mmCIF file of C-alpha atoms in Angstrom:
data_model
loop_
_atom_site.group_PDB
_atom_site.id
_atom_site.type_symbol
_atom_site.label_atom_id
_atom_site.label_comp_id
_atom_site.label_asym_id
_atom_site.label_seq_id
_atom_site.Cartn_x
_atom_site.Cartn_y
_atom_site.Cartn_z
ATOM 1 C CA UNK E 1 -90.767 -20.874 8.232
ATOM 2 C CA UNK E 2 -87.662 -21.117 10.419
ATOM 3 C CA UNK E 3 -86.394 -23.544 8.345
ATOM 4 C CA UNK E 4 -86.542 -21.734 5.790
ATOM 5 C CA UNK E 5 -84.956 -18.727 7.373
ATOM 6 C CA UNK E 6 -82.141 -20.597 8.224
ATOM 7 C CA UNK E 7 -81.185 -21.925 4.986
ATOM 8 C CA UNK E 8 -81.189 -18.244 3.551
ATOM 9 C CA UNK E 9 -79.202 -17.468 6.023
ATOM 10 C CA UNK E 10 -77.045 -20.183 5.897
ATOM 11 C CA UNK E 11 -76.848 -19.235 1.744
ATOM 12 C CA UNK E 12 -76.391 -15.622 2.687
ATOM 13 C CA UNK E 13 -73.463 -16.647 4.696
ATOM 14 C CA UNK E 14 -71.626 -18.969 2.046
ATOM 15 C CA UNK E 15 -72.205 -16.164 -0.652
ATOM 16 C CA UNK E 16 -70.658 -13.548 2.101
ATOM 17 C CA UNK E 17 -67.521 -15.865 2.382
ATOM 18 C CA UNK E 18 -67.317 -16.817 -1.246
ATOM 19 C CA UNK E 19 -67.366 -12.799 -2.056
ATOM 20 C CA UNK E 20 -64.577 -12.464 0.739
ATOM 21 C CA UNK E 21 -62.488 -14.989 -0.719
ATOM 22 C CA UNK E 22 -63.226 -13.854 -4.048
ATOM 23 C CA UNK E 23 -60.386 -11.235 -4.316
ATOM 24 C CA UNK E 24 -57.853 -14.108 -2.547
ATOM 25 C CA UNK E 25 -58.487 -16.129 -5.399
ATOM 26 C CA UNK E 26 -58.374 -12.834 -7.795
ATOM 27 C CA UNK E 27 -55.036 -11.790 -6.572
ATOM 28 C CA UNK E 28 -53.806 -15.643 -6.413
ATOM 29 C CA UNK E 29 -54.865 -15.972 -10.103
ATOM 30 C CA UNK E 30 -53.587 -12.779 -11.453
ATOM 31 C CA UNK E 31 -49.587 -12.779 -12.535
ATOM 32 C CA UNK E 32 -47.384 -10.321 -11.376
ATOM 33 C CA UNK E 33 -45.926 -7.454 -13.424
ATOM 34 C CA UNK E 34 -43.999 -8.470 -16.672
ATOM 35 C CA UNK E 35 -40.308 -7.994 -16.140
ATOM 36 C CA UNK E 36 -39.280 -4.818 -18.739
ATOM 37 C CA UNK E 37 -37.791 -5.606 -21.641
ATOM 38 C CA UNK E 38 -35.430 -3.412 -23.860
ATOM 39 C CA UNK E 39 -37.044 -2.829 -26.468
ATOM 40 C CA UNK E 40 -35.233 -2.570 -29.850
ATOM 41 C CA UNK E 41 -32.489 -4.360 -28.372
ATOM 42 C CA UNK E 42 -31.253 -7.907 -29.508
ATOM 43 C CA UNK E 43 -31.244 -10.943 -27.048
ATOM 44 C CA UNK E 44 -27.677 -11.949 -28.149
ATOM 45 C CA UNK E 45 -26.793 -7.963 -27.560
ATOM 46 C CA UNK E 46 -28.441 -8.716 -23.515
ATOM 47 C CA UNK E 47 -26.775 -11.916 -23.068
ATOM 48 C CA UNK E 48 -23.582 -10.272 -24.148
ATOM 49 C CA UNK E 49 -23.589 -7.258 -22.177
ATOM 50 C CA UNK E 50 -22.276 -8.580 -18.754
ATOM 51 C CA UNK E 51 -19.261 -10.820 -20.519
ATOM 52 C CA UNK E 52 -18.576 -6.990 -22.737
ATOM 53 C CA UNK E 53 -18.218 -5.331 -18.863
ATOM 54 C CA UNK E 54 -15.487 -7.428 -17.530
ATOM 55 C CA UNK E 55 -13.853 -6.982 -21.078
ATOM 56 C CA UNK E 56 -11.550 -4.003 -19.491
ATOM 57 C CA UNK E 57 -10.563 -6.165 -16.390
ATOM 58 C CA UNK E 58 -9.113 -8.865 -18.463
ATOM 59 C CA UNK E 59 -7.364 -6.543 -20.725
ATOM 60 C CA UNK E 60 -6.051 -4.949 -17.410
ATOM 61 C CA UNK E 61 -5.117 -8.509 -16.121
ATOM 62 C CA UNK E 62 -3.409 -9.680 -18.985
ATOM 63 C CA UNK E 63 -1.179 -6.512 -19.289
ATOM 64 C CA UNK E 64 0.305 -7.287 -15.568
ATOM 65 C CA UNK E 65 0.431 -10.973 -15.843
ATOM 66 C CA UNK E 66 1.899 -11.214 -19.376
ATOM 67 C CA UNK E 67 5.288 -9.134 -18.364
ATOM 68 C CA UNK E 68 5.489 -11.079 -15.360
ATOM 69 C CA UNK E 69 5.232 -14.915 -16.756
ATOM 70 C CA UNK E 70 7.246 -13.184 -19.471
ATOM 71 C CA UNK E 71 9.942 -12.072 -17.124
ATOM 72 C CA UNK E 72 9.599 -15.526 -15.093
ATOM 73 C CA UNK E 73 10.305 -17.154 -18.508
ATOM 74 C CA UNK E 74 13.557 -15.616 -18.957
ATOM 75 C CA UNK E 75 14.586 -16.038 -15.259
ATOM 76 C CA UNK E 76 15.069 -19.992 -16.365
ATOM 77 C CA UNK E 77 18.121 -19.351 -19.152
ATOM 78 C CA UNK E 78 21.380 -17.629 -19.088
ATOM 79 C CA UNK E 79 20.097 -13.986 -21.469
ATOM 80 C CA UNK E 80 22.981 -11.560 -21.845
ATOM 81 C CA UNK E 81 24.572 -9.344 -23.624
ATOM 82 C CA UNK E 82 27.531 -11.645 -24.116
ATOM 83 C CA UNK E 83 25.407 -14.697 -25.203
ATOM 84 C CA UNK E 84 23.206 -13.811 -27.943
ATOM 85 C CA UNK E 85 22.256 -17.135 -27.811
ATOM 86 C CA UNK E 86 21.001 -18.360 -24.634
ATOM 87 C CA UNK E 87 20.996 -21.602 -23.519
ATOM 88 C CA UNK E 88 18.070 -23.288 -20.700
ATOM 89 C CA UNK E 89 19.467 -23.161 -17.201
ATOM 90 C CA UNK E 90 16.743 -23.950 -14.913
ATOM 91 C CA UNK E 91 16.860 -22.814 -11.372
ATOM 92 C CA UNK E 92 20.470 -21.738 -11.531
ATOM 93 C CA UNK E 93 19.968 -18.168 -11.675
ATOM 94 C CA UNK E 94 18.291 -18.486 -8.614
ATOM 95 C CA UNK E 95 20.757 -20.949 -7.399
ATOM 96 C CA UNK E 96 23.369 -18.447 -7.971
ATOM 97 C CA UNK E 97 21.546 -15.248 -6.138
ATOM 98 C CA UNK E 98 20.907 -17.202 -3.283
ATOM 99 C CA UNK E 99 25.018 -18.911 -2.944
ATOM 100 C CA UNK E 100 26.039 -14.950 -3.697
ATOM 101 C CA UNK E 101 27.191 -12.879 -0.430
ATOM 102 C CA UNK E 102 26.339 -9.638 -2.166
ATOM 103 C CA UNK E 103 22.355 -10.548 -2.459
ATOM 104 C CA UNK E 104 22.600 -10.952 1.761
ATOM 105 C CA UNK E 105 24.131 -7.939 1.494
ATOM 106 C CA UNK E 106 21.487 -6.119 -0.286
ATOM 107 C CA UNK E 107 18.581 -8.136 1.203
ATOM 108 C CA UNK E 108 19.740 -6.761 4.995
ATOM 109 C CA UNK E 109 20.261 -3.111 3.563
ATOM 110 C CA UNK E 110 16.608 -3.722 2.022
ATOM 111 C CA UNK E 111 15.077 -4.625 5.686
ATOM 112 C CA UNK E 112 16.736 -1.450 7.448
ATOM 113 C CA UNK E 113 15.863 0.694 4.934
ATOM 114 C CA UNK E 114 11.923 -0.598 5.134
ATOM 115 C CA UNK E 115 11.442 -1.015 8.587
ATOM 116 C CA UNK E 116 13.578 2.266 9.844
ATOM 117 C CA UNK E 117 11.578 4.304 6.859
ATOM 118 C CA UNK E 118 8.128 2.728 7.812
ATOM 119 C CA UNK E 119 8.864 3.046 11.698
ATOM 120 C CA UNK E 120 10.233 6.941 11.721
ATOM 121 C CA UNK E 121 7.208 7.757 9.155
ATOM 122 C CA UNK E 122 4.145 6.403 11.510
ATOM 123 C CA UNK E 123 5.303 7.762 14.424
ATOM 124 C CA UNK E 124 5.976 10.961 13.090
ATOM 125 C CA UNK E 125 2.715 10.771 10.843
ATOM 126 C CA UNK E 126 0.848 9.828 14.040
ATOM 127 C CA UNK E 127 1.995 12.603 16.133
ATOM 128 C CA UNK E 128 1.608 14.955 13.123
ATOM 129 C CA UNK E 129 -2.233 13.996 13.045
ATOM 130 C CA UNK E 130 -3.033 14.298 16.615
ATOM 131 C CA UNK E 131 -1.522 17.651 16.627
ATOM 132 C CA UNK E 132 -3.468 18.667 13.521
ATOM 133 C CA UNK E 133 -6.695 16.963 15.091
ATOM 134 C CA UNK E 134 -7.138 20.081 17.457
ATOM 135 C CA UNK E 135 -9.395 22.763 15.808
ATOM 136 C CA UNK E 136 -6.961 25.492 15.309
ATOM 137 C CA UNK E 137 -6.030 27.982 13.132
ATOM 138 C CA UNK E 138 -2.093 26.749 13.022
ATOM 139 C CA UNK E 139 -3.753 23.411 12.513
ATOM 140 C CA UNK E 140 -5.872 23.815 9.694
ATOM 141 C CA UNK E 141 -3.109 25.722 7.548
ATOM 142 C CA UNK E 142 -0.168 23.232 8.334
ATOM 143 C CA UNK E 143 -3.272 20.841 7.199
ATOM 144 C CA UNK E 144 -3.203 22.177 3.313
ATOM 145 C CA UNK E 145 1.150 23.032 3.913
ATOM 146 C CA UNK E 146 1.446 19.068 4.635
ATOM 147 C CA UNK E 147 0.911 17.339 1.549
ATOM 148 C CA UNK E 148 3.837 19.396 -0.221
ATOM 149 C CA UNK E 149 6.412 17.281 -0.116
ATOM 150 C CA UNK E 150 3.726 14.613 -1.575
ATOM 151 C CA UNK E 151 3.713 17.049 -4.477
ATOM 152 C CA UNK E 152 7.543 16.439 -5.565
ATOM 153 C CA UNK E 153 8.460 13.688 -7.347
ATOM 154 C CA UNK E 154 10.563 11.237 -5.400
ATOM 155 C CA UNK E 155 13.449 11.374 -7.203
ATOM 156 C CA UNK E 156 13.474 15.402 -7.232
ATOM 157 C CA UNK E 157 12.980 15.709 -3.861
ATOM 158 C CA UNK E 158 16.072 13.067 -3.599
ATOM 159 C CA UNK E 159 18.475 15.747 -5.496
ATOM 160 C CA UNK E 160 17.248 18.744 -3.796
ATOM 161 C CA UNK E 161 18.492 17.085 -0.604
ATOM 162 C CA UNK E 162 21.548 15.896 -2.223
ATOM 163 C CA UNK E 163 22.364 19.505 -2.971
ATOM 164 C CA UNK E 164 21.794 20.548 0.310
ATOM 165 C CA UNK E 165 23.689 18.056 2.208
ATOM 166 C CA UNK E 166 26.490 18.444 0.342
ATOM 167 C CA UNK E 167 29.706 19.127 3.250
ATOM 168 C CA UNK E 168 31.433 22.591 1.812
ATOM 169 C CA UNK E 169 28.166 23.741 0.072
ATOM 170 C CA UNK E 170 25.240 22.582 1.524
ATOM 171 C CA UNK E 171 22.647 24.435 3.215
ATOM 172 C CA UNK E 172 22.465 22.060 6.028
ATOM 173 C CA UNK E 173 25.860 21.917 7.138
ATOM 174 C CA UNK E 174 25.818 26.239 6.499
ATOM 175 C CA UNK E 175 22.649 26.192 9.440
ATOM 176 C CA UNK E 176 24.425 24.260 11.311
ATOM 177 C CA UNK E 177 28.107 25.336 11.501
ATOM 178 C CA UNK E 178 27.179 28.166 14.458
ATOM 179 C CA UNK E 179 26.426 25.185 16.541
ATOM 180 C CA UNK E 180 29.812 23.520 15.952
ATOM 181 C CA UNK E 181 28.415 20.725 13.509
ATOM 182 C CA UNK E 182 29.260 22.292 9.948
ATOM 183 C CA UNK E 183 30.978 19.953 7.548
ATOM 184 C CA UNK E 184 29.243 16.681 8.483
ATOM 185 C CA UNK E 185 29.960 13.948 5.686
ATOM 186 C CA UNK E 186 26.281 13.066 5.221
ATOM 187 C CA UNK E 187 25.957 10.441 2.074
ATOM 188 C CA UNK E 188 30.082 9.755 2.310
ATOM 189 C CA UNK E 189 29.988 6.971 4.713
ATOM 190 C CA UNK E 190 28.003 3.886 4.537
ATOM 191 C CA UNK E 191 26.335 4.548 7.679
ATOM 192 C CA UNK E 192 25.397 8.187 7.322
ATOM 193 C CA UNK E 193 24.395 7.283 3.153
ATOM 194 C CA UNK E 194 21.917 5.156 4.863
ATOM 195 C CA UNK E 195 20.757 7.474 7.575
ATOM 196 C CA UNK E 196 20.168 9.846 4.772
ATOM 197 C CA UNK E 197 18.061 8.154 2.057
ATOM 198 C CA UNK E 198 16.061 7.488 5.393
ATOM 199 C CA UNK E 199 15.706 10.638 6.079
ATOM 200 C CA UNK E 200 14.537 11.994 2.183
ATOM 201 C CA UNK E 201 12.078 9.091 2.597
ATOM 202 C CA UNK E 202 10.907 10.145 5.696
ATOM 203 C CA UNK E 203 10.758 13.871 4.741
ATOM 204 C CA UNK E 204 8.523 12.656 1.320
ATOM 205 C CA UNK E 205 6.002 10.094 3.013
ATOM 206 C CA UNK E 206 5.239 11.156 6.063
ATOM 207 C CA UNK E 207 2.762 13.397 4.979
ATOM 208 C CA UNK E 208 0.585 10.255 3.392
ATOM 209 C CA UNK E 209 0.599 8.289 7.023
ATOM 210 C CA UNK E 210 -0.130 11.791 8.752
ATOM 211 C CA UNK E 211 -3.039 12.395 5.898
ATOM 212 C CA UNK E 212 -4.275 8.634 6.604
ATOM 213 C CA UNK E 213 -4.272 9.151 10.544
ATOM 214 C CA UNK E 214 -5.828 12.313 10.368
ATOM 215 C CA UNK E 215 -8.884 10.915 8.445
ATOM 216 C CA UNK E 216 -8.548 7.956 10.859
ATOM 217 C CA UNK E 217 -9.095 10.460 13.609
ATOM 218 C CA UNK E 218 -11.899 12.064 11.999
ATOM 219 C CA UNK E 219 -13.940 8.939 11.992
ATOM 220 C CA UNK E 220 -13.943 7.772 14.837
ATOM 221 C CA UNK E 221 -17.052 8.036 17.383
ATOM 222 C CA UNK E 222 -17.020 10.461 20.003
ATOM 223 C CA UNK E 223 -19.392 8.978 22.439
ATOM 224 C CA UNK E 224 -15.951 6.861 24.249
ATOM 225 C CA UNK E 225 -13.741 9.515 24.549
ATOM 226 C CA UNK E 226 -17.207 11.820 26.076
ATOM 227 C CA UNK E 227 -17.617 8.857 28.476
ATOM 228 C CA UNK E 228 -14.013 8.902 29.359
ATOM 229 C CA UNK E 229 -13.868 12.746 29.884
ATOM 230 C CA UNK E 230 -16.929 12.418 32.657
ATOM 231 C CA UNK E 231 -15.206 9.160 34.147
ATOM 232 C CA UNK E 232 -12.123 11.504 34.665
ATOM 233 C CA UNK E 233 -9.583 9.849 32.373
ATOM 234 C CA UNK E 234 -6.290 11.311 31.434
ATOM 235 C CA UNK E 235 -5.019 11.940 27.993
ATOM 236 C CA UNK E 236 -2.247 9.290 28.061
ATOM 237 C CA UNK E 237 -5.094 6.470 29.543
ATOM 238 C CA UNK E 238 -7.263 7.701 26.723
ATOM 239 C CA UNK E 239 -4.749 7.595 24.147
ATOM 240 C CA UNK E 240 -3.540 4.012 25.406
ATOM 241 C CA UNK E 241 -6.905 2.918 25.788
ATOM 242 C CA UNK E 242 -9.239 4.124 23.582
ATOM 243 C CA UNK E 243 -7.649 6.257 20.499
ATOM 244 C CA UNK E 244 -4.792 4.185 19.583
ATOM 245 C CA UNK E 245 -6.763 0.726 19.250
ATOM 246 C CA UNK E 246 -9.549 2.354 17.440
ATOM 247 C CA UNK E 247 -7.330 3.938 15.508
ATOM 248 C CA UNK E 248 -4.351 1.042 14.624
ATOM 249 C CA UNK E 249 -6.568 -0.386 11.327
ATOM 250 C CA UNK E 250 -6.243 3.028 9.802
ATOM 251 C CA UNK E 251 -2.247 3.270 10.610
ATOM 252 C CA UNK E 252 -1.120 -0.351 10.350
ATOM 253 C CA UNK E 253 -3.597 0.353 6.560
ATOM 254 C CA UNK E 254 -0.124 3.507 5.771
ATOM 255 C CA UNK E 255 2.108 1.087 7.574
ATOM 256 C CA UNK E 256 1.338 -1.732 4.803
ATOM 257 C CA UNK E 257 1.813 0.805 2.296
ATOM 258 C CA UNK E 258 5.066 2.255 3.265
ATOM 259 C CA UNK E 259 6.630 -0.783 4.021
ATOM 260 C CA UNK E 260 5.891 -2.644 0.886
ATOM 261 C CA UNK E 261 7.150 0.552 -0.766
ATOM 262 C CA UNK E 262 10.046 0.464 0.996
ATOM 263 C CA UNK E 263 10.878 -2.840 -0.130
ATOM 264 C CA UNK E 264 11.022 -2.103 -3.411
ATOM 265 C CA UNK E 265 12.284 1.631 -3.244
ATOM 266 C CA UNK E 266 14.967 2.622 -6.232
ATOM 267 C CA UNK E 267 14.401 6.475 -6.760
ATOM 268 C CA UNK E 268 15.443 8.169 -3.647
ATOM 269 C CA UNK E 269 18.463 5.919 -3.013
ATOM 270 C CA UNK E 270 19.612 6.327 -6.769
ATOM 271 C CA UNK E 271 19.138 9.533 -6.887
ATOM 272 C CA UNK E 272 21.035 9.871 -3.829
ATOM 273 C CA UNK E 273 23.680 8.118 -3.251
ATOM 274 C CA UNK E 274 23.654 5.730 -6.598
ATOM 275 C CA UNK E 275 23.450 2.924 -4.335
ATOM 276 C CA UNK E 276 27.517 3.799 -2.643
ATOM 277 C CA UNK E 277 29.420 4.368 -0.836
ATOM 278 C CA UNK E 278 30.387 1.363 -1.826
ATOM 279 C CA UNK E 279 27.616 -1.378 -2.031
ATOM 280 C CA UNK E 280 26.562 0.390 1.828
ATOM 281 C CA UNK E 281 23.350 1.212 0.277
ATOM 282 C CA UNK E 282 22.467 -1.128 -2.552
ATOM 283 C CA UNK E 283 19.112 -2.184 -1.887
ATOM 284 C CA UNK E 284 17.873 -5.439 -4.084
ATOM 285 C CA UNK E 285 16.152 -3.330 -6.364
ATOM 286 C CA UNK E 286 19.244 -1.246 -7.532
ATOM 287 C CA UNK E 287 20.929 -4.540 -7.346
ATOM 288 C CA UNK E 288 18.712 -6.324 -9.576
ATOM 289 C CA UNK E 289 19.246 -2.697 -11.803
ATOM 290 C CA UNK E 290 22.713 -2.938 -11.697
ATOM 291 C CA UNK E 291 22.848 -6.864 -12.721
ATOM 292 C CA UNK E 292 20.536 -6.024 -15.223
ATOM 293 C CA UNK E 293 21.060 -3.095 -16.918
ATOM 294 C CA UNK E 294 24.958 -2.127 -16.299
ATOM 295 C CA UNK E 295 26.104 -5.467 -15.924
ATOM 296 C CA UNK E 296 24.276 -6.569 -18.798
ATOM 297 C CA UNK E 297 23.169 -10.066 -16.986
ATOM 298 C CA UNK E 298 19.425 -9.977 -17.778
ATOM 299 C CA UNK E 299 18.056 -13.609 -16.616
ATOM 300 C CA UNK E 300 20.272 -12.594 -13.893
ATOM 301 C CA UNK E 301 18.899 -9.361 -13.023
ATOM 302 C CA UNK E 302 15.389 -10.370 -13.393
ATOM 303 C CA UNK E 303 16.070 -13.696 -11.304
ATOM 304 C CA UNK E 304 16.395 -10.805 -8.078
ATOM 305 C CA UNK E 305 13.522 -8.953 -9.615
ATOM 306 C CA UNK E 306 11.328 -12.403 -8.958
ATOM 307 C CA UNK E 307 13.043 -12.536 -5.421
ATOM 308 C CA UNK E 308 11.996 -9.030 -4.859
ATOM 309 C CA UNK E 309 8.460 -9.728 -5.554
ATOM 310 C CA UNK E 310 8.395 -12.800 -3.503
ATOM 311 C CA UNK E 311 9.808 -11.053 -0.717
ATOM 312 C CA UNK E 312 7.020 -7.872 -1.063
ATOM 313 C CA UNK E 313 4.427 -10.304 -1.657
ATOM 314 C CA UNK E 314 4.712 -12.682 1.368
ATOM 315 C CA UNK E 315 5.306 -9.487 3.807
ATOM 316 C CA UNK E 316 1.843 -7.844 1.922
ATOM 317 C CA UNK E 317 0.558 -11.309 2.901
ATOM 318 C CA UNK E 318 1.332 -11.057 6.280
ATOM 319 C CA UNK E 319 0.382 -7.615 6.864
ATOM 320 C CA UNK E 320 -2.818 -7.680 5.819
ATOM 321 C CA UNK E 321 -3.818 -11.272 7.754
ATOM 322 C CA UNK E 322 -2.709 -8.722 11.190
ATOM 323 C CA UNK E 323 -4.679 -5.638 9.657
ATOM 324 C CA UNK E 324 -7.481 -8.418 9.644
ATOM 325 C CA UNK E 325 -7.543 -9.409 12.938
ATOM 326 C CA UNK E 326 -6.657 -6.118 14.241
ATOM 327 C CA UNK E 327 -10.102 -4.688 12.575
ATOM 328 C CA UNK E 328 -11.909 -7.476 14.167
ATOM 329 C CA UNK E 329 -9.855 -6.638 17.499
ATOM 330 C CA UNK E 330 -10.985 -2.679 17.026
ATOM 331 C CA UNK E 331 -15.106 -3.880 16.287
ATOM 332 C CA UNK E 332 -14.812 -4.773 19.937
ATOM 333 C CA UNK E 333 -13.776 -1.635 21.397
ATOM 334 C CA UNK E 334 -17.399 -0.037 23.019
ATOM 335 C CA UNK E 335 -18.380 2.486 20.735
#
C-alpha cells in the first residue's frame, strides 16, 4: 500500500514538473512576432530606399567638389585673357606666388586682419554676454537691440561707415571735433585703413560671439557657482576658476568661426578701402580678385585662391583639434 502511494506520488510529482515546464517549452517553441512588412510596396522599391536618401548628399557633394578640382585643374596652366590658348605649366603658378613679395605682403595683412578682428570681437562679445547674463530690464532689451548689426549685409554696413568716416563730412569726425580730434584721416593711411576695416568687422560680428557666449552662459550648471557663493568666493576667482573654463568650448566654438572668416574676408575691406591705400590693406582674397579678375591672370588668380584655402583649412584643422581637448579639459570641471 505504501508502495503504491509512493509511486503516485512520485507520478503526481513528474506530471507537476512536466506541466511547469510545459509553458518553457511553449514559449521556447513559439516564434516571435513577424517583422511588418509594407505592404503593396516592391522589394526592389525597399532595397532602394536608403541608397534614394543619400541621393541629395551626393548631389550636394558633387556641387562643392566639382568647382574646386575644376578650379585646381586650371591652377596647373597659364589661362588668361592674353593667351587664348593656354599652355600646361605645372606647379609654376604656385612657384611664382610663393617667389612674389606682394603675396607676403598680403599673407601678413591677412594674419592682422584675422587675429586683431577675432581677438577685439571675443573679448568684447564676452564682456557683452556677461553683462547681458544679469536679469535686467536694460539687459533683456539690449538682448533683442544686439543682433542689428547682424541684420546688415556686410558690405552695407562697410559703406555706411565709409560715409561716416569720411574727414570733412563724416559724422565721426563732426562728434568728435569739440574734443579737439575732428578731421582724423581714417581709411587714408595704411595704418588707420587697417584699423578701420577692423573696426566695421568688429562693429558687424561681435554680436554673433556675444549671442554664442550668452547661450554658453545659459547652459551652464549652477550647482558650482552656488557652492562657490557659500565657500565665499569672489567674482574674479569665480570667473577665473569656474565660468571661463566651463565656458571656453562655447567661445573658442565663435572664435573658430570668426577667424576662419577672417581669413578669407573680401566685402568689408572692398567696400572700404578697395584694398588701398596702396596695397596697405590687400588681403589674399582681394589679391587673388585683383589677379584674377582686373588683371585678367586667371590660373594665376585661382593659384592664391588654392593657397587661401590651404591656409583656412589647416588653421580650421588646428582649431578644432584645441576645441577638442579643451571640451574634454571642461568635462572635468565638478559640475
Amino acid at each position: 500500500m505504501n508502495s503504491s502511494t509512493e509511486a503516485d506520488h512520485g507520478a503526481a510529482s513528474s506530471d507537476d514538473a512536466a506541466v511547469a515546464g510545459a509553458p518553457e517549452k511553449a514559449s521556447a517553441a513559439v516564434p516571435g512576432p513577424p517583422a511588418p512588412v509594407e505592404r503593396g510596396v516592391p522589394k526592389w522599391r525597399r532595397t532602394l530606399r536608403p541608397y534614394l536618401l543619400i541621393v541629395p548628399a551626393l548631389l550636394l557633394t558633387g556641387g562643392i567638389l566639382y568647382p574646386f578640382g575644376l578650379g585646381l585643374y586650371y591652377t596647373v596652366f597659364d589661362f588668361a585673357a592674353s593667351k587664348p590658348q593656354p599652355d600646361f605649366v605645372g606647379l609654376e603658378n604656385y612657384r611664382r606666388i610663393f617667389t612674389d613679395s606682394s603675396f607676403w605682403d598680403s599673407a601678413w595683412v591677412t594674419v592682422l586682419y584675422a587675429v586683431g578682428a577675432a581677438a577685439v570681437e571675443t573679448v568684447l562679445g564676452v564682456a557683452v554676454a556677461l553683462l547681458l547674463h544679469r536679469s535686467t530690464l536694460v539687459g533683456r532689451v539690449l538682448e533683442k537691440v544686439l543682433i542689428l548689426p547682424l541684420m546688415i549685409a556686410p558690405v552695407i554696413a562697410a559703406i555706411i561707415w565709409k560715409l561716416m568716416l569720411q574727414p570733412s563730412v563724416g559724422v565721426v569726425n563732426y562728434l568728435l571735433r569739440p574734443f579737439g580730434l575732428g578731421g582724423v584721416q581714417w581709411t587714408d593711411t595704411p595704418t588707420g585703413a587697417l584699423l578701420s576695416s577692423i573696426a566695421v568687422d568688429v562693429w558687424v560680428y561681435t554680436p554673433f560671439v556675444a549671442i554664442l557666449a550668452l547661450a554658453g552662459l545659459r547652459s551652464l550648471p549652477t550647482s558650482p557657482f552656488e557652492a562657490a557663493a557659500v565657500d565665499g568666493a569672489g567674482w574674479w576667482f569665480t570667473f577665473r576658476k569656474l565660468t571661463m573654463p566651463m565656458l571656453w568650448p562655447y567661445v573658442l566654438v565663435a572664435v573658430i568661426f570668426r577667424f576662419m572668416d577672417s581669413l578669407k574676408v573680401f566685402d568689408i575691406i572692398y567696400a572700404l578701402t578697395e584694398g588701398g591705400p596702396g596695397d596697405s590693406t590687400v588681403v589674399l582674397q582681394i589679391r587673388a580678385y585683383l589677379e584674377a579678375i582686373r588683371f585678367q591672370r586667371y590660373s594665376f588668380g585661382l593659384s592664391y585662391m588654392i593657397v587661401l584655402w590651404a591656409v583656412v583649412y589647416l588653421a580650421a584643422m588646428v582649431l578644432v583639434r584645441y576645441l577638442g581637448r579643451i571640451q574634454n579639459r571642461a568635462a572635468e570641471v565638478p559640475k
